Amino acid sequence: MGIDPQIKEFLAKQNQSTVSYDTLTPEEARSTAVKLLKATKVFDVKTVLDTQTTGPRKVPVRWYVPEDKSNDAPPVIVYFHGGGWATGDLNVFDALCRALAHHSRAHVVSVGYSLAPEHKFPEGLEDAYAATSWASEHAADFGADPSRIAVAGDSAGGNFSAAVSILARDRSGPRLSLQILLYPVTDYESDQTGHSESFKQNKEGYYLTAAKMEWYWKQYLHSPAQGKDPLVSVLRANDLTKLPPAVVVTAEFDLLRDQGQAYADKLKAAGVSVQYKCYPGQIHSFMGFAVTQYSTDVGLQALADVGQQVQEVYQTA
C-alpha cells in the first residue's frame, strides 16, 4: 500500500533534520524525544500513582489503574518504554500507558529504568527485572491479580520485555503469563554482523535510521562485543522454550521489521504461542505516535488491537 499518507508530512519534516549523530549528546536526544512525543490524546484512567520499588534497586514506577470496573482483580502489564535505552521517561510515555490501560482493562506499571550512557548494559535491564519482580509481589496491594503478570515494551523497551521474560524463566520468577513486544530490538545489527533486508530497505527516510540506531547502540553497550550477549540480542538466545506467550507487532517501513518477525518465528519454533502482526504502511514508533499530533488511524487501531489481545489472553473481554 506504500507509506501511510497520514505520516508523509511528519516524515518530510524528519528528513529535513540536520542532526549529526557524531556530535549528538544524550541530553539533546532526550529533549527531542520530549518534544516529539508530546501527547495530544490522553485516555482517562481511574488512578495514577507515582512510587518506587523497594529492595536493593530503587526504580521509579508509575502505576495506572483503569476505569473499567468489570474485572475484580485485573492483570498487570509492566511496561518498559522505548527510546534506544537512552531517552524517554515516565512522563514522555504517560499517554501511551494510559491508552494501554484503557484498551486492555489491565493495570499498567510504567518503569523509569536507568538510561544509557550513564547506565550501560545491563543496568537498565536489571532495573526492568527488579521492577517486574516488585510489581508481581505487590500486585494484590493495588487490587490486581499477582498470578497474571505481563511484560510489555516498545522498541528498546520491547528488547527489555523479551530479555526480562528470559531472566524470569532462568531465575525462577516472577512467573510471567504474557510478553508484548512492539517493534522490538531483538538483534545487534552492524556492518560487521550484516543487515536484514528490512534494515537495508528502510535505513534512511523512515524516522528510525541506521545512523540513529548506531548512536543508540553506542550509548547502551560498553563495546560492540556485548552485542552477542543473548540478553542484548535475544534473537541469538539458544533456548527460547518455556517462555510466556507473545504478542509481537512490527511495522512495514521499519528497519527492525525483519528481526522482530524472526524473533516471533523463533519463539514459535520453540513451542511458544505467538500472535504476530506487521502493520502495513507504518513506521517505527507508530503506536507511540498514535497519542501525539502525528497519530495515524492505523496506530490508534493497533493500540486497540493489543488491548483486545490482552483481554482475550486473560479472558477479561
Short mmCIF file of C-alpha atoms in Angstrom, two decimals:
data_model
loop_
_atom_site.label_atom_id
_atom_site.label_comp_id
_atom_site.label_asym_id
_atom_site.label_seq_id
_atom_site.Cartn_x
_atom_site.Cartn_y
_atom_site.Cartn_z
CA MET A 1 0.00 0.00 0.00
CA GLY A 2 3.01 2.28 0.35
CA ILE A 3 3.64 4.64 3.25
CA ASP A 4 0.56 5.76 5.18
CA PRO A 5 -0.47 9.20 3.82
CA GLN A 6 -1.04 10.38 7.40
CA ILE A 7 2.70 10.01 8.10
CA LYS A 8 4.06 11.72 4.99
CA GLU A 9 4.14 15.26 6.39
CA PHE A 10 5.86 14.07 9.56
CA LEU A 11 8.49 12.17 7.58
CA ALA A 12 9.09 15.19 5.34
CA LYS A 13 9.95 17.26 8.44
CA GLN A 14 12.10 14.49 9.89
CA ASN A 15 14.02 14.08 6.66
CA GLN A 16 14.93 17.77 6.68
CA SER A 17 16.71 17.34 10.01
CA THR A 18 20.39 18.25 10.10
CA VAL A 19 21.16 16.39 13.33
CA SER A 20 24.67 14.93 13.37
CA TYR A 21 24.86 11.68 15.29
CA ASP A 22 28.61 12.14 15.56
CA THR A 23 28.10 15.06 17.96
CA LEU A 24 24.61 14.48 19.41
CA THR A 25 24.56 14.41 23.22
CA PRO A 26 22.17 12.31 25.31
CA GLU A 27 20.66 15.50 26.73
CA GLU A 28 19.87 16.77 23.23
CA ALA A 29 18.35 13.44 22.25
CA ARG A 30 16.18 13.39 25.37
CA SER A 31 14.97 16.92 24.77
CA THR A 32 14.00 15.98 21.22
CA ALA A 33 12.02 12.96 22.47
CA VAL A 34 10.04 15.15 24.89
CA LYS A 35 9.00 17.49 22.07
CA LEU A 36 8.34 14.75 19.53
CA LEU A 37 6.13 12.63 21.78
CA LYS A 38 4.11 15.44 23.33
CA ALA A 39 0.69 13.95 23.97
CA THR A 40 -2.46 15.21 22.26
CA LYS A 41 -4.69 12.21 23.03
CA VAL A 42 -4.99 11.34 26.72
CA PHE A 43 -7.18 8.42 27.79
CA ASP A 44 -8.85 8.59 31.20
CA VAL A 45 -7.85 6.11 33.87
CA LYS A 46 -9.16 5.74 37.42
CA THR A 47 -5.92 6.24 39.35
CA VAL A 48 -2.29 7.12 38.69
CA LEU A 49 0.30 6.66 41.43
CA ASP A 50 3.97 7.58 41.29
CA THR A 51 6.12 5.48 43.58
CA GLN A 52 9.31 3.43 43.53
CA THR A 53 10.28 -0.17 44.01
CA THR A 54 11.63 -1.44 47.29
CA GLY A 55 14.75 -3.55 47.66
CA PRO A 56 18.34 -3.02 46.50
CA ARG A 57 17.21 -1.19 43.36
CA LYS A 58 15.00 1.85 43.88
CA VAL A 59 13.35 2.15 40.47
CA PRO A 60 10.75 4.87 39.80
CA VAL A 61 7.43 3.44 38.60
CA ARG A 62 4.03 4.85 37.69
CA TRP A 63 1.04 2.59 38.43
CA TYR A 64 -2.11 3.05 36.35
CA VAL A 65 -5.48 1.64 37.38
CA PRO A 66 -8.08 1.51 34.57
CA GLU A 67 -11.56 2.94 34.93
CA ASP A 68 -13.19 -0.34 33.90
CA LYS A 69 -14.94 -1.94 36.88
CA SER A 70 -15.99 -5.24 35.31
CA ASN A 71 -12.79 -7.00 36.30
CA ASP A 72 -12.45 -7.51 40.07
CA ALA A 73 -8.73 -8.38 40.03
CA PRO A 74 -7.27 -7.27 36.70
CA PRO A 75 -3.98 -8.46 35.27
CA VAL A 76 -0.85 -6.30 35.44
CA ILE A 77 1.22 -5.15 32.48
CA VAL A 78 4.73 -3.99 33.41
CA TYR A 79 5.72 -1.53 30.69
CA PHE A 80 9.22 -0.59 29.50
CA HIS A 81 9.31 2.49 27.31
CA GLY A 82 11.26 2.87 24.10
CA GLY A 83 13.92 5.43 23.27
CA GLY A 84 17.02 3.47 22.35
CA TRP A 85 17.85 2.73 26.02
CA ALA A 86 18.99 6.37 26.26
CA THR A 87 15.86 8.58 26.02
CA GLY A 88 12.31 8.62 27.30
CA ASP A 89 10.86 8.59 30.80
CA LEU A 90 7.62 8.13 32.73
CA ASN A 91 6.23 11.47 31.55
CA VAL A 92 7.11 11.06 27.87
CA PHE A 93 5.27 7.71 27.71
CA ASP A 94 2.43 8.61 30.06
CA ALA A 95 -0.21 8.89 27.32
CA LEU A 96 0.78 5.58 25.75
CA CYS A 97 0.49 3.77 29.08
CA ARG A 98 -2.89 5.37 29.72
CA ALA A 99 -4.06 4.12 26.32
CA LEU A 100 -2.80 0.62 27.08
CA ALA A 101 -4.57 0.56 30.46
CA HIS A 102 -7.78 1.83 28.83
CA HIS A 103 -7.82 -0.69 26.00
CA SER A 104 -6.57 -3.73 27.94
CA ARG A 105 -8.58 -3.18 31.13
CA ALA A 106 -5.36 -4.06 32.95
CA HIS A 107 -3.25 -2.26 35.49
CA VAL A 108 -0.15 -0.83 33.82
CA VAL A 109 3.12 -0.26 35.66
CA SER A 110 5.43 2.05 33.73
CA VAL A 111 9.09 1.63 34.65
CA GLY A 112 11.56 4.53 34.84
CA TYR A 113 14.66 2.42 34.31
CA SER A 114 18.19 3.86 34.33
CA LEU A 115 19.21 5.34 30.99
CA ALA A 116 22.37 4.91 28.97
CA PRO A 117 25.08 6.05 28.51
CA GLU A 118 25.22 6.91 32.22
CA HIS A 119 23.99 3.39 32.94
CA LYS A 120 25.05 0.95 30.25
CA PHE A 121 24.05 -2.70 29.79
CA PRO A 122 22.93 -4.46 31.92
CA GLU A 123 21.90 -1.71 34.37
CA GLY A 124 18.64 -0.69 32.69
CA LEU A 125 17.71 -4.33 32.14
CA GLU A 126 18.32 -5.18 35.80
CA ASP A 127 16.09 -2.24 36.76
CA ALA A 128 13.41 -3.65 34.45
CA TYR A 129 13.69 -7.10 36.01
CA ALA A 130 13.62 -5.67 39.56
CA ALA A 131 10.53 -3.62 38.77
CA THR A 132 8.79 -6.67 37.32
CA SER A 133 9.55 -8.69 40.44
CA TRP A 134 8.32 -5.86 42.64
CA ALA A 135 5.10 -5.46 40.66
CA SER A 136 4.43 -9.18 40.95
CA GLU A 137 4.99 -9.09 44.70
CA HIS A 138 2.76 -6.02 45.22
CA ALA A 139 0.01 -6.56 42.64
CA ALA A 140 -2.51 -7.64 45.26
CA ASP A 141 -1.82 -4.44 47.25
CA PHE A 142 -3.19 -2.49 44.29
CA GLY A 143 -6.18 -4.77 43.78
CA ALA A 144 -4.65 -6.62 40.82
CA ASP A 145 -4.06 -10.32 40.22
CA PRO A 146 -0.48 -11.41 41.03
CA SER A 147 -0.97 -14.61 39.03
CA ARG A 148 -1.49 -12.64 35.80
CA ILE A 149 1.64 -10.58 35.19
CA ALA A 150 2.66 -9.49 31.70
CA VAL A 151 5.63 -7.52 30.44
CA ALA A 152 5.43 -5.14 27.50
CA GLY A 153 7.53 -2.56 25.74
CA ASP A 154 8.19 -0.74 22.51
CA SER A 155 11.48 -0.72 20.60
CA ALA A 156 14.27 -0.84 23.22
CA GLY A 157 11.50 -1.49 25.74
CA GLY A 158 10.43 -4.45 23.63
CA ASN A 159 14.00 -5.67 23.90
CA PHE A 160 13.71 -5.42 27.69
CA SER A 161 10.35 -7.20 27.63
CA ALA A 162 11.88 -10.15 25.78
CA ALA A 163 15.01 -10.20 27.94
CA VAL A 164 13.06 -9.95 31.22
CA SER A 165 10.96 -12.91 30.07
CA ILE A 166 14.15 -14.92 29.66
CA LEU A 167 15.54 -13.76 33.01
CA ALA A 168 12.29 -14.59 34.81
CA ARG A 169 12.45 -18.12 33.44
CA ASP A 170 16.12 -18.59 34.27
CA ARG A 171 15.89 -17.01 37.73
CA SER A 172 12.75 -18.97 38.64
CA GLY A 173 10.48 -15.96 38.82
CA PRO A 174 8.48 -13.92 38.74
CA ARG A 175 6.01 -16.05 36.80
CA LEU A 176 5.02 -14.21 33.63
CA SER A 177 1.98 -15.09 31.54
CA LEU A 178 2.42 -12.77 28.53
CA GLN A 179 5.11 -10.75 26.74
CA ILE A 180 4.11 -7.90 24.42
CA LEU A 181 6.84 -6.82 22.01
CA LEU A 182 6.06 -3.71 19.97
CA TYR A 183 8.52 -3.27 17.08
CA PRO A 184 11.24 -4.70 19.33
CA VAL A 185 15.01 -4.64 19.01
CA THR A 186 15.96 -8.31 19.01
CA ASP A 187 19.38 -8.34 17.35
CA TYR A 188 22.53 -6.24 17.23
CA GLU A 189 22.99 -5.50 13.54
CA SER A 190 26.15 -3.82 12.29
CA ASP A 191 28.26 -3.63 9.18
CA GLN A 192 30.31 -6.44 10.71
CA THR A 193 27.39 -8.76 11.52
CA GLY A 194 25.43 -7.98 8.37
CA HIS A 195 21.98 -6.50 7.94
CA SER A 196 18.49 -7.81 7.28
CA GLU A 197 16.55 -6.89 4.16
CA SER A 198 14.26 -4.53 6.10
CA PHE A 199 17.31 -2.77 7.51
CA LYS A 200 18.71 -2.26 4.02
CA GLN A 201 15.35 -1.13 2.62
CA ASN A 202 14.43 1.27 5.42
CA LYS A 203 17.77 2.53 6.76
CA GLU A 204 17.03 6.12 5.71
CA GLY A 205 13.91 8.22 5.37
CA TYR A 206 11.56 6.42 7.78
CA TYR A 207 12.26 8.08 11.16
CA LEU A 208 14.41 5.34 12.74
CA THR A 209 17.54 5.44 10.60
CA ALA A 210 20.69 3.36 10.52
CA ALA A 211 22.66 6.31 11.88
CA LYS A 212 20.25 6.74 14.78
CA MET A 213 20.33 3.03 15.57
CA GLU A 214 24.13 3.05 15.60
CA TRP A 215 24.08 6.01 18.02
CA TYR A 216 21.70 4.13 20.34
CA TRP A 217 23.93 1.06 20.38
CA LYS A 218 26.96 3.19 21.26
CA GLN A 219 25.07 4.62 24.22
CA TYR A 220 23.85 1.25 25.51
CA LEU A 221 26.79 -1.09 25.10
CA HIS A 222 30.26 -0.92 26.62
CA SER A 223 31.63 -2.41 23.41
CA PRO A 224 30.31 -3.97 20.18
CA ALA A 225 31.28 -7.38 21.59
CA GLN A 226 28.35 -7.14 24.02
CA GLY A 227 26.04 -7.23 21.02
CA LYS A 228 26.47 -11.01 21.04
CA ASP A 229 25.04 -11.33 24.55
CA PRO A 230 21.67 -13.16 24.33
CA LEU A 231 20.17 -10.63 26.75
CA VAL A 232 21.09 -7.90 24.25
CA SER A 233 20.38 -9.85 21.07
CA VAL A 234 17.55 -12.09 22.25
CA LEU A 235 17.30 -13.47 18.72
CA ARG A 236 20.64 -15.19 19.38
CA ALA A 237 19.48 -16.93 22.57
CA ASN A 238 19.99 -20.68 22.31
CA ASP A 239 16.92 -21.60 24.36
CA LEU A 240 13.55 -19.88 23.94
CA THR A 241 11.48 -22.72 25.36
CA LYS A 242 9.16 -22.28 28.36
CA LEU A 243 8.73 -18.56 27.76
CA PRO A 244 5.37 -16.81 28.13
CA PRO A 245 3.04 -16.43 25.15
CA ALA A 246 3.94 -13.47 22.98
CA VAL A 247 2.23 -10.68 21.08
CA VAL A 248 4.69 -9.30 18.52
CA VAL A 249 4.00 -6.18 16.45
CA THR A 250 6.14 -4.82 13.62
CA ALA A 251 5.79 -2.03 11.05
CA GLU A 252 6.24 -2.35 7.29
CA PHE A 253 8.62 0.60 6.90
CA ASP A 254 10.78 -0.12 9.95
CA LEU A 255 14.36 -1.27 9.67
CA LEU A 256 13.70 -3.52 12.69
CA ARG A 257 10.79 -5.31 10.97
CA ASP A 258 12.67 -8.44 9.94
CA GLN A 259 14.37 -9.03 13.28
CA GLY A 260 11.03 -8.66 15.05
CA GLN A 261 9.45 -11.22 12.73
CA ALA A 262 12.49 -13.51 13.04
CA TYR A 263 12.12 -13.49 16.83
CA ALA A 264 8.41 -14.28 16.56
CA ASP A 265 9.27 -17.20 14.26
CA LYS A 266 11.98 -18.46 16.62
CA LEU A 267 9.60 -18.30 19.57
CA LYS A 268 7.05 -20.34 17.61
CA ALA A 269 9.71 -22.90 16.71
CA ALA A 270 10.48 -23.23 20.43
CA GLY A 271 6.85 -24.05 21.17
CA VAL A 272 5.80 -20.62 22.41
CA SER A 273 2.33 -19.36 21.46
CA VAL A 274 2.76 -16.24 19.31
CA GLN A 275 0.38 -13.68 17.83
CA TYR A 276 2.28 -11.73 15.18
CA LYS A 277 1.18 -8.82 13.01
CA CYS A 278 3.04 -6.45 10.71
CA TYR A 279 1.06 -3.24 10.20
CA PRO A 280 1.21 -2.07 6.58
CA GLY A 281 2.23 1.46 5.72
CA GLN A 282 3.59 2.18 9.21
CA ILE A 283 6.96 3.31 10.56
CA HIS A 284 8.86 2.60 13.75
CA SER A 285 7.14 4.01 16.88
CA PHE A 286 3.79 4.33 15.10
CA MET A 287 1.92 3.21 18.23
CA GLY A 288 3.75 5.76 20.37
CA PHE A 289 2.92 8.45 17.83
CA ALA A 290 -0.75 7.40 17.98
CA VAL A 291 -1.27 9.55 21.09
CA THR A 292 0.54 12.59 19.61
CA GLN A 293 -0.10 15.08 16.81
CA TYR A 294 1.50 12.55 14.44
CA SER A 295 -1.21 9.97 15.04
CA THR A 296 -2.50 7.66 12.34
CA ASP A 297 -5.76 5.77 12.25
CA VAL A 298 -3.75 2.55 11.97
CA GLY A 299 -1.69 3.45 15.04
CA LEU A 300 -4.80 4.03 17.12
CA GLN A 301 -6.27 0.77 15.86
CA ALA A 302 -3.07 -1.07 16.77
CA LEU A 303 -3.35 0.18 20.36
CA ALA A 304 -6.93 -1.09 20.47
CA ASP A 305 -5.85 -4.40 18.89
CA VAL A 306 -3.18 -5.04 21.50
CA GLY A 307 -5.61 -4.16 24.28
CA GLN A 308 -8.10 -6.64 22.84
CA GLN A 309 -5.41 -9.31 22.64
CA VAL A 310 -4.62 -8.79 26.31
CA GLN A 311 -8.30 -9.14 27.18
CA GLU A 312 -8.55 -12.34 25.19
CA VAL A 313 -5.44 -13.86 26.76
CA TYR A 314 -6.76 -13.11 30.23
CA GLN A 315 -10.41 -13.70 29.30
CA THR A 316 -11.46 -10.27 30.55
CA ALA A 317 -13.25 -9.23 27.34
#
